[in-house]
């Protein structure tokens, strides 16, 4: 955690959350209790801020300062409002392409996905506030700075975001092995949001139930799955291929 992207001290963290700063996660010292700490817990729960209990040694490694039992990581970027972003993209007249990440928790995977998404013209990335990887130094570095060039939306619940996109005329496609259809047979030349699942569990079953379409990548080796950032790249570039072919046909 970079020093410029952290806040330490209970009261400082409370004020940061209440002022609307993009607090990614708060680390709380185990077995510590005070009235001020109780206030912090209330503020975090109201704002749906991620937190975890850690040994005091971890907090001491994060900062040499008097942390009072709490250190917070702050996002280096501002997050977008989903409704505003979708409205802007639809008004632009271009074919929308969004990416929904269902609780991808590894910052390096997140950064690699952001880099590929920016390179393939994705209009926005949607993540859930709880359970998702933070935008930290690892994310920024792995994205090669692309994190500053692509809109990222944080939402309370992935399913609500999907319902909103569906209501806006955008088809939802889940990248999952739980289908017979490969990505090469899926229709991608239409307003689209692709859902990628977490590294260990894939897409939540409750999310799979509400998507219109599912597709998978064919695998011919002995390993049963790809790294999520690699799979995401394959999905995005197949989307570009289909769209460029359709564009050439129209011009012809």
Coordinates of N, CA and C in Angstrom, one line a residue:
X1 N 0.8 -1.2 0.0 CA 0.0 0.0 0.0 C 0.9 1.2 0.0
X2 N 0.8 2.1 -1.1 CA 1.6 3.3 -1.1 C 1.2 4.3 -0.1
X3 N 2.2 5.0 0.5 CA 1.9 5.9 1.6 C 0.9 7.0 1.2
X4 N 1.0 7.5 -0.1 CA 0.1 8.5 -0.6 C -1.3 8.0 -0.8
X5 N -1.5 6.7 -0.7 CA -2.8 6.1 -0.9 C -3.3 5.5 0.4
X6 N -2.8 6.0 1.5 CA -3.3 5.4 2.8 C -3.6 6.6 3.8
X7 N -4.5 6.2 4.7 CA -4.9 7.1 5.8 C -4.8 6.3 7.1
X8 N -4.2 6.9 8.1 CA -4.1 6.2 9.4 C -4.7 7.0 10.5
X9 N -5.2 6.3 11.5 CA -5.9 7.0 12.6 C -7.4 6.9 12.5
X10 N -8.1 6.6 13.5 CA -9.5 6.3 13.5 C -10.3 7.5 13.0
X11 N -10.1 8.7 13.7 CA -10.9 9.9 13.3 C -10.6 10.3 11.9
X12 N -9.4 10.2 11.4 CA -9.1 10.6 10.0 C -9.8 9.7 9.1
X13 N -9.9 8.4 9.4 CA -10.6 7.5 8.5 C -12.1 7.8 8.5
X14 N -12.6 8.1 9.6 CA -14.1 8.4 9.7 C -14.4 9.6 8.9
X15 N -13.5 10.6 9.0 CA -13.8 11.9 8.2 C -13.6 11.6 6.7
X16 N -12.7 10.8 6.3 CA -12.5 10.4 4.9 C -13.7 9.8 4.3
X17 N -14.2 8.8 5.1 CA -15.4 8.1 4.6 C -16.6 9.0 4.5
X18 N -16.8 9.9 5.5 CA -18.0 10.8 5.5 C -17.9 11.9 4.5
X19 N -16.6 12.2 4.1 CA -16.5 13.2 3.0 C -16.6 12.7 1.6
X20 N -16.8 11.3 1.5 CA -17.0 10.7 0.2 C -15.7 10.3 -0.5
X21 N -14.6 10.2 0.2 CA -13.4 9.7 -0.5 C -13.6 8.2 -0.8
X22 N -12.9 7.8 -1.9 CA -13.0 6.4 -2.3 C -12.1 5.5 -1.5
X23 N -12.6 5.1 -0.3 CA -11.9 4.2 0.6 C -12.1 2.8 0.2
X24 N -11.0 2.1 -0.3 CA -11.1 0.8 -0.8 C -11.3 -0.2 0.4
X25 N -10.5 -0.1 1.4 CA -10.5 -1.1 2.5 C -9.9 -0.5 3.7
X26 N -10.4 -0.9 4.9 CA -9.8 -0.5 6.2 C -9.3 -1.7 6.9
X27 N -8.1 -1.6 7.4 CA -7.5 -2.7 8.2 C -7.6 -2.3 9.7
X28 N -8.2 -3.2 10.4 CA -8.5 -2.9 11.8 C -7.7 -3.9 12.7
X29 N -7.1 -3.3 13.7 CA -6.3 -4.2 14.6 C -7.2 -5.1 15.4
X30 N -6.8 -6.4 15.4 CA -7.6 -7.4 16.2 C -7.6 -7.0 17.7
X31 N -8.7 -7.4 18.3 CA -8.9 -7.3 19.7 C -8.7 -5.9 20.3
X32 N -9.1 -4.9 19.5 CA -9.0 -3.5 20.0 C -10.5 -3.0 20.1
X33 N -10.7 -2.2 21.1 CA -12.1 -1.7 21.3 C -12.1 -0.4 22.0
X34 N -12.8 0.5 21.5 CA -13.0 1.9 22.1 C -14.3 2.5 21.5
X35 N -14.7 3.5 22.1 CA -15.9 4.2 21.6 C -15.7 4.8 20.2
X36 N -14.5 5.3 20.0 CA -14.2 5.8 18.7 C -14.1 4.7 17.6
X37 N -13.6 3.5 18.0 CA -13.6 2.4 17.1 C -15.0 2.0 16.8
X38 N -15.9 2.0 17.7 CA -17.3 1.6 17.5 C -17.9 2.6 16.5
X39 N -17.5 3.9 16.6 CA -18.0 4.9 15.7 C -17.5 4.6 14.3
X40 N -16.3 4.2 14.2 CA -15.7 3.9 12.9 C -16.4 2.7 12.2
X41 N -16.7 1.7 13.1 CA -17.4 0.5 12.5 C -18.8 0.9 12.0
X42 N -19.5 1.7 12.7 CA -20.8 2.2 12.3 C -20.7 2.9 10.9
X43 N -19.7 3.8 10.8 CA -19.6 4.6 9.6 C -19.2 3.7 8.4
X44 N -18.4 2.7 8.7 CA -18.0 1.8 7.6 C -19.1 1.0 7.1
X45 N -19.9 0.5 8.1 CA -21.1 -0.4 7.7 C -22.1 0.4 6.9
X46 N -22.3 1.7 7.3 CA -23.3 2.5 6.6 C -22.9 2.8 5.2
X47 N -21.5 3.0 5.0 CA -21.0 3.3 3.7 C -20.6 2.1 2.9
X48 N -20.8 0.9 3.5 CA -20.5 -0.4 2.9 C -19.0 -0.5 2.4
X49 N -18.1 -0.1 3.4 CA -16.7 -0.1 3.1 C -16.1 -1.4 3.6
X50 N -15.3 -2.0 2.8 CA -14.6 -3.3 3.1 C -13.7 -3.1 4.3
X51 N -13.6 -4.0 5.2 CA -12.7 -4.0 6.3 C -12.3 -5.4 6.7
X52 N -11.1 -5.5 7.3 CA -10.7 -6.8 7.8 C -9.9 -6.6 9.1
X53 N -9.9 -7.6 10.0 CA -9.2 -7.6 11.2 C -7.8 -8.2 10.9
X54 N -6.7 -7.5 11.4 CA -5.4 -7.9 11.2 C -4.5 -7.8 12.5
X55 N -3.4 -8.5 12.6 CA -2.5 -8.3 13.7 C -1.9 -6.9 13.7
X56 N -1.6 -6.4 14.9 CA -1.0 -5.1 15.0 C 0.3 -5.0 14.2
X57 N 1.0 -6.1 14.0 CA 2.3 -6.1 13.3 C 2.0 -5.7 11.8
X58 N 0.9 -6.1 11.2 CA 0.6 -5.7 9.8 C 0.4 -4.2 9.8
X59 N -0.3 -3.6 10.7 CA -0.5 -2.1 10.7 C 0.8 -1.4 10.9
X60 N 1.7 -2.0 11.8 CA 3.0 -1.3 12.0 C 3.8 -1.4 10.7
X61 N 3.7 -2.4 9.9 CA 4.4 -2.5 8.6 C 3.8 -1.5 7.6
X62 N 2.5 -1.2 7.7 CA 1.9 -0.3 6.7 C 2.3 1.2 7.0
X63 N 2.5 1.5 8.3 CA 2.8 2.9 8.6 C 3.6 2.9 9.9
X64 N 4.6 3.8 10.0 CA 5.4 3.9 11.3 C 4.7 4.9 12.2
X65 N 3.6 5.5 11.7 CA 2.9 6.5 12.5 C 2.0 5.9 13.5
X66 N 1.4 6.7 14.4 CA 0.5 6.3 15.4 C -0.9 6.0 14.7
X67 N -1.1 4.7 14.4 CA -2.3 4.4 13.6 C -3.6 4.2 14.4
X68 N -3.4 4.1 15.7 CA -4.6 3.9 16.6 C -5.4 2.7 16.3
X69 N -4.7 1.7 15.6 CA -5.4 0.5 15.4 C -6.2 0.4 14.1
X70 N -6.0 1.4 13.2 CA -6.7 1.4 11.9 C -5.9 2.1 10.8
X71 N -5.8 1.5 9.6 CA -5.2 2.0 8.5 C -6.1 1.8 7.3
X72 N -6.3 2.8 6.4 CA -7.2 2.7 5.3 C -6.5 2.9 4.0
X73 N -6.8 2.1 3.0 CA -6.3 2.3 1.6 C -7.3 3.1 0.8
X74 N -6.7 4.1 0.1 CA -7.6 5.1 -0.7 C -7.3 4.8 -2.1
X75 N -8.4 4.8 -2.9 CA -8.2 4.6 -4.4 C -7.6 5.8 -5.0
X76 N -6.6 5.6 -5.9 CA -6.0 6.7 -6.6 C -6.9 7.3 -7.7
X77 N -8.1 6.7 -8.0 CA -9.0 7.2 -9.0 C -10.3 7.5 -8.4
X78 N -11.1 8.3 -9.2 CA -12.5 8.6 -8.8 C -13.4 7.6 -9.6
X79 N -14.4 7.1 -9.0 CA -15.3 6.1 -9.6 C -16.4 6.8 -10.3
X80 N -17.0 6.2 -11.3 CA -18.1 6.8 -12.1 C -19.4 6.3 -11.6
X81 N -20.4 7.1 -11.8 CA -21.8 6.6 -11.5 C -22.3 5.8 -12.7
X82 N -22.8 4.6 -12.5 CA -23.2 3.7 -13.6 C -24.3 4.3 -14.5
X83 N -25.3 4.9 -13.9 CA -26.4 5.4 -14.7 C -25.9 6.5 -15.6
X84 N -25.1 7.4 -15.1 CA -24.5 8.5 -15.9 C -23.7 8.0 -17.0
X85 N -22.8 7.0 -16.7 CA -21.9 6.4 -17.7 C -22.7 5.8 -18.8
X86 N -23.7 4.9 -18.5 CA -24.5 4.3 -19.5 C -25.2 5.3 -20.4
X87 N -25.8 6.3 -19.7 CA -26.5 7.3 -20.5 C -25.6 8.0 -21.5
X88 N -24.3 8.3 -21.1 CA -23.4 9.0 -21.9 C -23.0 8.1 -23.1
X89 N -22.7 6.8 -22.8 CA -22.3 5.9 -23.9 C -23.5 5.7 -24.9
X90 N -24.7 5.5 -24.4 CA -25.8 5.4 -25.3 C -26.0 6.6 -26.2
X91 N -25.9 7.8 -25.6 CA -26.1 9.0 -26.3 C -25.0 9.3 -27.4
X92 N -23.8 8.6 -27.2 CA -22.7 8.8 -28.2 C -23.0 8.2 -29.5
X93 N -23.9 7.2 -29.5 CA -24.3 6.5 -30.8 C -23.4 5.3 -31.1
X94 N -22.3 5.1 -30.3 CA -21.5 3.9 -30.6 C -22.1 2.6 -30.1
X95 N -21.6 1.5 -30.5 CA -22.0 0.2 -30.0 C -21.4 0.0 -28.6
X96 N -22.3 -0.1 -27.6 CA -21.8 -0.2 -26.2 C -21.1 -1.5 -25.9
X97 N -20.0 -1.4 -25.1 CA -19.3 -2.6 -24.7 C -18.8 -2.4 -23.2
X98 N -19.5 -3.1 -22.3 CA -19.1 -3.0 -20.9 C -18.5 -4.3 -20.4
X99 N -17.8 -4.2 -19.3 CA -17.2 -5.4 -18.7 C -17.7 -5.4 -17.2
X100 N -18.3 -6.5 -16.8 CA -18.7 -6.7 -15.4 C -17.8 -7.7 -14.7
X101 N -17.2 -7.4 -13.6 CA -16.3 -8.3 -12.9 C -16.9 -8.7 -11.6
X102 N -17.3 -10.0 -11.6 CA -18.0 -10.5 -10.4 C -17.0 -11.0 -9.3
X103 N -16.6 -10.0 -8.5 CA -15.8 -10.2 -7.3 C -14.4 -10.8 -7.7
X104 N -13.8 -10.3 -8.7 CA -12.4 -10.6 -8.9 C -11.5 -9.9 -7.9
X105 N -10.8 -10.7 -7.1 CA -10.1 -10.2 -5.9 C -8.6 -9.9 -6.0
X106 N -8.0 -10.4 -7.1 CA -6.5 -10.2 -7.2 C -6.2 -8.9 -7.9
X107 N -5.5 -8.0 -7.3 CA -5.2 -6.7 -7.8 C -4.5 -6.8 -9.2
X108 N -3.6 -7.8 -9.3 CA -2.8 -7.9 -10.6 C -3.7 -8.4 -11.7
X109 N -4.6 -9.3 -11.4 CA -5.5 -9.7 -12.4 C -6.4 -8.6 -12.8
X110 N -6.9 -7.8 -11.9 CA -7.7 -6.6 -12.1 C -7.0 -5.7 -13.0
X111 N -5.7 -5.4 -12.7 CA -4.9 -4.5 -13.5 C -4.7 -5.0 -15.0
X112 N -4.5 -6.3 -15.1 CA -4.3 -6.8 -16.4 C -5.6 -6.7 -17.2
X113 N -6.7 -7.0 -16.6 CA -8.0 -6.9 -17.3 C -8.3 -5.4 -17.7
X114 N -8.0 -4.5 -16.8 CA -8.1 -3.1 -17.1 C -7.3 -2.7 -18.4
X115 N -6.1 -3.2 -18.4 CA -5.2 -2.9 -19.6 C -5.8 -3.4 -20.9
X116 N -6.2 -4.6 -20.9 CA -6.8 -5.2 -22.1 C -8.1 -4.5 -22.4
X117 N -8.9 -4.2 -21.4 CA -10.2 -3.5 -21.7 C -10.0 -2.1 -22.3
X118 N -9.0 -1.4 -21.9 CA -8.7 -0.1 -22.4 C -8.2 -0.2 -23.9
X119 N -7.4 -1.3 -24.1 CA -6.9 -1.5 -25.5 C -8.0 -1.9 -26.5
X120 N -9.0 -2.5 -26.0 CA -10.1 -3.0 -26.8 C -11.3 -2.1 -26.9
X121 N -11.2 -0.9 -26.3 CA -12.3 0.1 -26.4 C -13.5 -0.2 -25.5
X122 N -13.3 -0.9 -24.4 CA -14.4 -1.1 -23.5 C -14.9 0.3 -22.9
X123 N -16.2 0.5 -22.8 CA -16.7 1.8 -22.4 C -16.7 1.9 -20.9
X124 N -16.7 0.9 -20.2 CA -16.6 1.0 -18.7 C -16.6 -0.4 -18.1
X125 N -15.9 -0.4 -16.9 CA -15.8 -1.6 -16.1 C -16.7 -1.5 -14.8
X126 N -17.4 -2.5 -14.5 CA -18.4 -2.5 -13.4 C -17.9 -3.5 -12.4
X127 N -17.7 -3.1 -11.1 CA -17.3 -4.0 -10.0 C -18.2 -3.7 -8.8
X128 N -18.3 -4.7 -8.0 CA -19.1 -4.6 -6.8 C -18.2 -4.0 -5.6
X129 N -18.8 -3.2 -4.8 CA -18.1 -2.6 -3.7 C -17.4 -3.6 -2.8
X130 N -18.2 -4.6 -2.4 CA -17.6 -5.6 -1.5 C -17.1 -6.8 -2.2
X131 N -15.9 -7.3 -1.8 CA -15.3 -8.5 -2.3 C -14.5 -8.3 -3.6
X132 N -14.4 -7.1 -4.1 CA -13.6 -6.8 -5.3 C -12.2 -6.3 -5.0
X133 N -11.3 -6.6 -5.9 CA -9.9 -6.1 -5.7 C -9.9 -4.6 -5.6
X134 N -9.0 -4.0 -4.8 CA -8.9 -2.6 -4.7 C -8.1 -2.0 -5.9
X135 N -8.3 -0.8 -6.1 CA -7.4 -0.1 -7.1 C -6.2 0.5 -6.3
X136 N -5.1 -0.3 -6.3 CA -4.0 0.1 -5.6 C -2.7 0.2 -6.5
X137 N -1.6 0.3 -5.9 CA -0.3 0.4 -6.7 C -0.1 -0.8 -7.6
X138 N -0.5 -2.0 -7.2 CA -0.3 -3.2 -8.0 C -1.3 -3.1 -9.2
X139 N -2.5 -2.6 -9.0 CA -3.5 -2.4 -10.1 C -3.0 -1.4 -11.1
X140 N -2.5 -0.3 -10.6 CA -2.0 0.8 -11.5 C -0.9 0.3 -12.3
X141 N 0.1 -0.4 -11.7 CA 1.3 -0.9 -12.4 C 1.0 -1.9 -13.4
X142 N 0.1 -2.9 -13.0 CA -0.2 -4.0 -14.0 C -1.0 -3.5 -15.1
X143 N -1.8 -2.4 -14.9 CA -2.7 -1.9 -16.0 C -1.8 -1.0 -16.9
X144 N -0.6 -0.8 -16.6 CA 0.3 0.1 -17.3 C -0.3 1.5 -17.4
X145 N -1.0 2.0 -16.4 CA -1.6 3.3 -16.4 C -3.0 3.4 -17.0
X146 N -3.4 2.3 -17.6 CA -4.7 2.3 -18.3 C -5.9 2.6 -17.3
X147 N -5.7 2.3 -16.0 CA -6.7 2.6 -15.0 C -7.1 4.0 -15.0
X148 N -6.3 4.9 -15.4 CA -6.6 6.3 -15.5 C -7.3 6.7 -16.7
X149 N -7.5 5.8 -17.7 CA -8.1 6.1 -19.0 C -9.4 5.4 -19.3
X150 N -9.9 4.6 -18.3 CA -11.1 3.9 -18.6 C -12.1 4.1 -17.4
X151 N -13.3 4.4 -17.6 CA -14.3 4.5 -16.5 C -14.5 3.2 -15.7
X152 N -14.4 3.3 -14.4 CA -14.7 2.2 -13.5 C -15.9 2.6 -12.6
X153 N -16.9 1.7 -12.5 CA -18.1 2.0 -11.7 C -18.1 1.0 -10.5
X154 N -18.3 1.5 -9.3 CA -18.5 0.6 -8.2 C -19.9 0.6 -7.8
X155 N -20.5 -0.6 -7.7 CA -22.0 -0.7 -7.4 C -22.2 -1.5 -6.2
X156 N -23.3 -1.3 -5.5 CA -23.6 -2.1 -4.3 C -23.8 -3.6 -4.6
X157 N -24.5 -3.9 -5.7 CA -24.8 -5.3 -6.1 C -24.7 -5.4 -7.6
X158 N -24.0 -6.5 -8.0 CA -23.8 -6.8 -9.4 C -25.1 -7.0 -10.1
X159 N -26.0 -7.7 -9.4 CA -27.3 -8.1 -10.0 C -28.1 -6.8 -10.4
X160 N -28.1 -5.8 -9.5 CA -28.8 -4.6 -9.8 C -28.2 -3.9 -11.0
X161 N -26.9 -3.9 -11.1 CA -26.3 -3.3 -12.3 C -26.7 -4.1 -13.6
X162 N -26.8 -5.4 -13.5 CA -27.2 -6.2 -14.6 C -28.6 -5.8 -15.0
X163 N -29.5 -5.7 -14.0 CA -30.9 -5.4 -14.3 C -31.0 -4.0 -15.0
X164 N -30.2 -3.1 -14.5 CA -30.2 -1.7 -15.1 C -29.7 -1.8 -16.6
X165 N -28.6 -2.5 -16.8 CA -28.1 -2.6 -18.2 C -29.1 -3.3 -19.1
X166 N -29.7 -4.3 -18.6 CA -30.8 -5.0 -19.4 C -31.9 -4.0 -19.8
X167 N -32.3 -3.2 -18.8 CA -33.4 -2.3 -19.0 C -33.0 -1.2 -20.0
X168 N -31.6 -1.0 -20.2 CA -31.1 0.0 -21.1 C -30.9 -0.6 -22.5
X169 N -31.3 -1.8 -22.7 CA -31.1 -2.5 -24.0 C -29.8 -3.1 -24.3
X170 N -29.1 -3.4 -23.2 CA -27.7 -4.0 -23.3 C -27.8 -5.5 -22.9
X171 N -27.4 -6.4 -23.8 CA -27.4 -7.8 -23.6 C -26.2 -8.2 -22.6
X172 N -26.5 -9.1 -21.7 CA -25.5 -9.6 -20.8 C -25.1 -11.0 -21.2
X173 N -23.7 -11.1 -21.4 CA -23.1 -12.4 -21.7 C -22.2 -12.9 -20.6
X174 N -22.4 -14.1 -20.1 CA -21.6 -14.6 -19.0 C -20.5 -15.5 -19.6
X175 N -19.3 -15.3 -19.2 CA -18.2 -16.1 -19.5 C -18.1 -17.3 -18.5
X176 N -18.6 -18.4 -18.9 CA -18.7 -19.6 -18.0 C -18.5 -20.9 -18.7
X177 N -18.0 -21.9 -18.0 CA -17.9 -23.2 -18.5 C -19.3 -24.0 -18.5
X178 N -20.3 -23.4 -17.8 CA -21.6 -24.0 -17.6 C -22.5 -23.8 -18.8
X179 N -22.0 -24.1 -20.0 CA -22.7 -23.9 -21.2 C -22.0 -24.8 -22.3
X180 N -22.8 -25.1 -23.4 CA -22.2 -25.8 -24.5 C -21.8 -24.8 -25.6
X181 N -22.2 -23.6 -25.5 CA -21.9 -22.6 -26.6 C -20.5 -22.0 -26.4
X182 N -19.7 -22.0 -27.5 CA -18.4 -21.4 -27.4 C -18.6 -19.9 -27.7
X183 N -17.5 -19.1 -27.4 CA -17.6 -17.7 -27.7 C -17.7 -17.4 -29.2
X184 N -17.2 -18.4 -30.0 CA -17.2 -18.2 -31.4 C -18.5 -18.3 -32.1
X185 N -19.5 -18.9 -31.3 CA -20.9 -19.1 -31.8 C -21.8 -18.0 -31.2
X186 N -21.3 -17.3 -30.2 CA -22.1 -16.3 -29.6 C -22.2 -15.0 -30.4
X187 N -23.4 -14.3 -30.3 CA -23.6 -13.1 -31.0 C -23.0 -11.9 -30.2
X188 N -22.0 -11.2 -30.7 CA -21.3 -10.2 -29.9 C -21.5 -8.8 -30.6
X189 N -22.1 -8.8 -31.8 CA -22.2 -7.5 -32.5 C -23.5 -6.8 -32.2
X190 N -23.7 -6.5 -30.9 CA -24.8 -5.8 -30.4 C -24.5 -5.2 -29.1
X191 N -25.3 -4.3 -28.6 CA -24.9 -3.7 -27.3 C -24.7 -4.8 -26.2
X192 N -23.6 -4.8 -25.6 CA -23.1 -5.9 -24.8 C -22.4 -5.6 -23.5
X193 N -22.6 -6.4 -22.5 CA -21.8 -6.4 -21.3 C -21.4 -7.8 -21.0
X194 N -20.1 -8.0 -20.9 CA -19.5 -9.4 -20.6 C -19.2 -9.5 -19.1
X195 N -19.7 -10.6 -18.5 CA -19.5 -10.9 -17.1 C -18.3 -11.9 -17.0
X196 N -17.3 -11.5 -16.2 CA -16.2 -12.4 -15.9 C -16.3 -12.7 -14.4
X197 N -16.1 -14.0 -14.0 CA -16.2 -14.4 -12.6 C -14.9 -14.4 -11.9
X198 N -15.0 -14.6 -10.6 CA -13.8 -14.6 -9.7 C -12.9 -15.7 -10.0
X199 N -11.6 -15.5 -9.5 CA -10.5 -16.5 -9.8 C -10.8 -17.9 -9.3
X200 N -11.5 -18.0 -8.2 CA -11.6 -19.3 -7.6 C -13.0 -19.9 -7.7
X201 N -14.1 -19.0 -7.8 CA -15.4 -19.5 -7.8 C -16.2 -19.3 -9.1
X202 N -15.6 -18.5 -10.0 CA -16.3 -18.2 -11.2 C -17.5 -17.2 -10.9
X203 N -18.5 -17.2 -11.8 CA -19.6 -16.3 -11.7 C -20.6 -16.9 -10.7
X204 N -21.1 -16.0 -9.8 CA -22.1 -16.4 -8.8 C -23.3 -17.0 -9.5
X205 N -23.8 -18.2 -9.0 CA -24.9 -18.8 -9.6 C -26.2 -17.9 -9.7
X206 N -26.3 -17.0 -8.7 CA -27.5 -16.1 -8.7 C -27.4 -15.1 -9.9
X207 N -26.1 -14.8 -10.3 CA -25.9 -13.9 -11.4 C -26.1 -14.7 -12.7
X208 N -25.7 -15.9 -12.8 CA -25.9 -16.7 -14.0 C -27.4 -16.9 -14.3
X209 N -28.2 -16.9 -13.3 CA -29.6 -17.1 -13.5 C -30.3 -16.0 -14.3
X210 N -29.7 -14.8 -14.2 CA -30.4 -13.6 -14.8 C -29.8 -13.1 -16.1
X211 N -28.7 -13.8 -16.5 CA -28.1 -13.3 -17.8 C -28.8 -14.0 -19.0
X212 N -28.8 -13.3 -20.1 CA -29.5 -13.8 -21.3 C -28.7 -14.9 -22.0
X213 N -27.3 -14.8 -22.0 CA -26.5 -15.6 -22.8 C -25.3 -16.1 -22.1
X214 N -24.8 -17.2 -22.4 CA -23.5 -17.8 -21.8 C -22.6 -18.3 -22.9
X215 N -21.3 -18.2 -22.7 CA -20.4 -18.7 -23.6 C -19.1 -19.1 -22.9
X216 N -18.4 -20.0 -23.6 CA -17.1 -20.5 -23.0 C -16.0 -20.5 -24.0
X217 N -14.8 -20.6 -23.6 CA -13.6 -20.8 -24.5 C -13.3 -22.3 -24.6
X218 N -13.1 -22.8 -25.8 CA -12.7 -24.2 -25.9 C -11.3 -24.5 -25.3
X219 N -11.2 -25.5 -24.5 CA -9.9 -25.9 -23.9 C -9.5 -27.3 -24.3
X220 N -8.3 -27.4 -24.8 CA -7.8 -28.7 -25.4 C -6.7 -29.3 -24.6
X221 N -6.3 -28.7 -23.5 CA -5.2 -29.2 -22.7 C -5.8 -30.0 -21.5
X222 N -4.9 -30.3 -20.6 CA -5.3 -31.1 -19.4 C -5.8 -30.1 -18.2
X223 N -5.4 -28.9 -18.3 CA -5.8 -27.9 -17.3 C -7.2 -27.4 -17.6
X224 N -8.0 -27.4 -16.6 CA -9.5 -27.1 -16.9 C -9.9 -25.7 -16.9
X225 N -9.0 -24.7 -16.8 CA -9.4 -23.3 -16.9 C -8.2 -22.4 -17.2
X226 N -8.6 -21.2 -17.6 CA -7.6 -20.2 -17.9 C -7.5 -19.2 -16.8
X227 N -6.4 -18.4 -16.7 CA -6.4 -17.3 -15.9 C -7.5 -16.3 -16.3
X228 N -8.1 -15.6 -15.4 CA -9.3 -14.8 -15.7 C -8.9 -13.7 -16.6
X229 N -7.7 -13.1 -16.5 CA -7.4 -12.0 -17.3 C -7.1 -12.4 -18.7
X230 N -6.5 -13.6 -18.9 CA -6.3 -14.2 -20.2 C -7.7 -14.5 -20.9
X231 N -8.6 -15.1 -20.2 CA -9.9 -15.4 -20.7 C -10.6 -14.2 -21.1
X232 N -10.5 -13.1 -20.3 CA -11.2 -11.9 -20.6 C -10.6 -11.3 -21.9
X233 N -9.3 -11.4 -22.1 CA -8.8 -10.9 -23.3 C -9.3 -11.6 -24.5
X234 N -9.4 -12.9 -24.4 CA -9.9 -13.7 -25.5 C -11.4 -13.3 -25.9
X235 N -12.2 -13.1 -24.9 CA -13.6 -12.7 -25.1 C -13.6 -11.3 -25.7
X236 N -12.8 -10.4 -25.3 CA -12.9 -9.0 -25.8 C -12.4 -9.0 -27.2
X237 N -11.3 -9.7 -27.6 CA -10.8 -9.7 -28.9 C -11.8 -10.4 -29.9
X238 N -12.5 -11.4 -29.4 CA -13.5 -12.0 -30.3 C -14.6 -11.1 -30.6
X239 N -14.9 -10.3 -29.6 CA -16.0 -9.2 -29.7 C -15.5 -8.3 -30.8
X240 N -14.3 -7.8 -30.7 CA -13.8 -6.9 -31.7 C -13.8 -7.5 -33.1
X241 N -13.4 -8.8 -33.2 CA -13.3 -9.5 -34.5 C -14.7 -9.5 -35.1
X242 N -15.7 -9.9 -34.4 CA -17.1 -10.0 -34.9 C -17.6 -8.6 -35.3
X243 N -17.3 -7.6 -34.5 CA -17.8 -6.2 -34.8 C -17.1 -5.7 -36.1
X244 N -15.8 -5.9 -36.2 CA -15.1 -5.4 -37.4 C -15.5 -6.1 -38.6
X245 N -15.8 -7.4 -38.6 CA -16.3 -8.1 -39.7 C -17.7 -7.6 -40.2
X246 N -18.5 -7.3 -39.2 CA -19.9 -6.8 -39.5 C -19.7 -5.4 -40.1
X247 N -18.8 -4.6 -39.6 CA -18.6 -3.3 -40.2 C -18.1 -3.3 -41.6
X248 N -17.2 -4.3 -41.9 CA -16.7 -4.4 -43.3 C -17.8 -4.9 -44.2
X249 N -18.7 -5.7 -43.8 CA -19.9 -6.2 -44.6 C -20.8 -5.0 -44.9
X250 N -21.0 -4.1 -43.9 CA -21.8 -3.0 -44.2 C -21.2 -2.0 -45.2
X251 N -19.9 -1.9 -45.1 CA -19.2 -1.0 -46.0 C -19.2 -1.6 -47.4
X252 N -19.1 -3.0 -47.5 CA -19.1 -3.6 -48.8 C -20.4 -3.5 -49.5

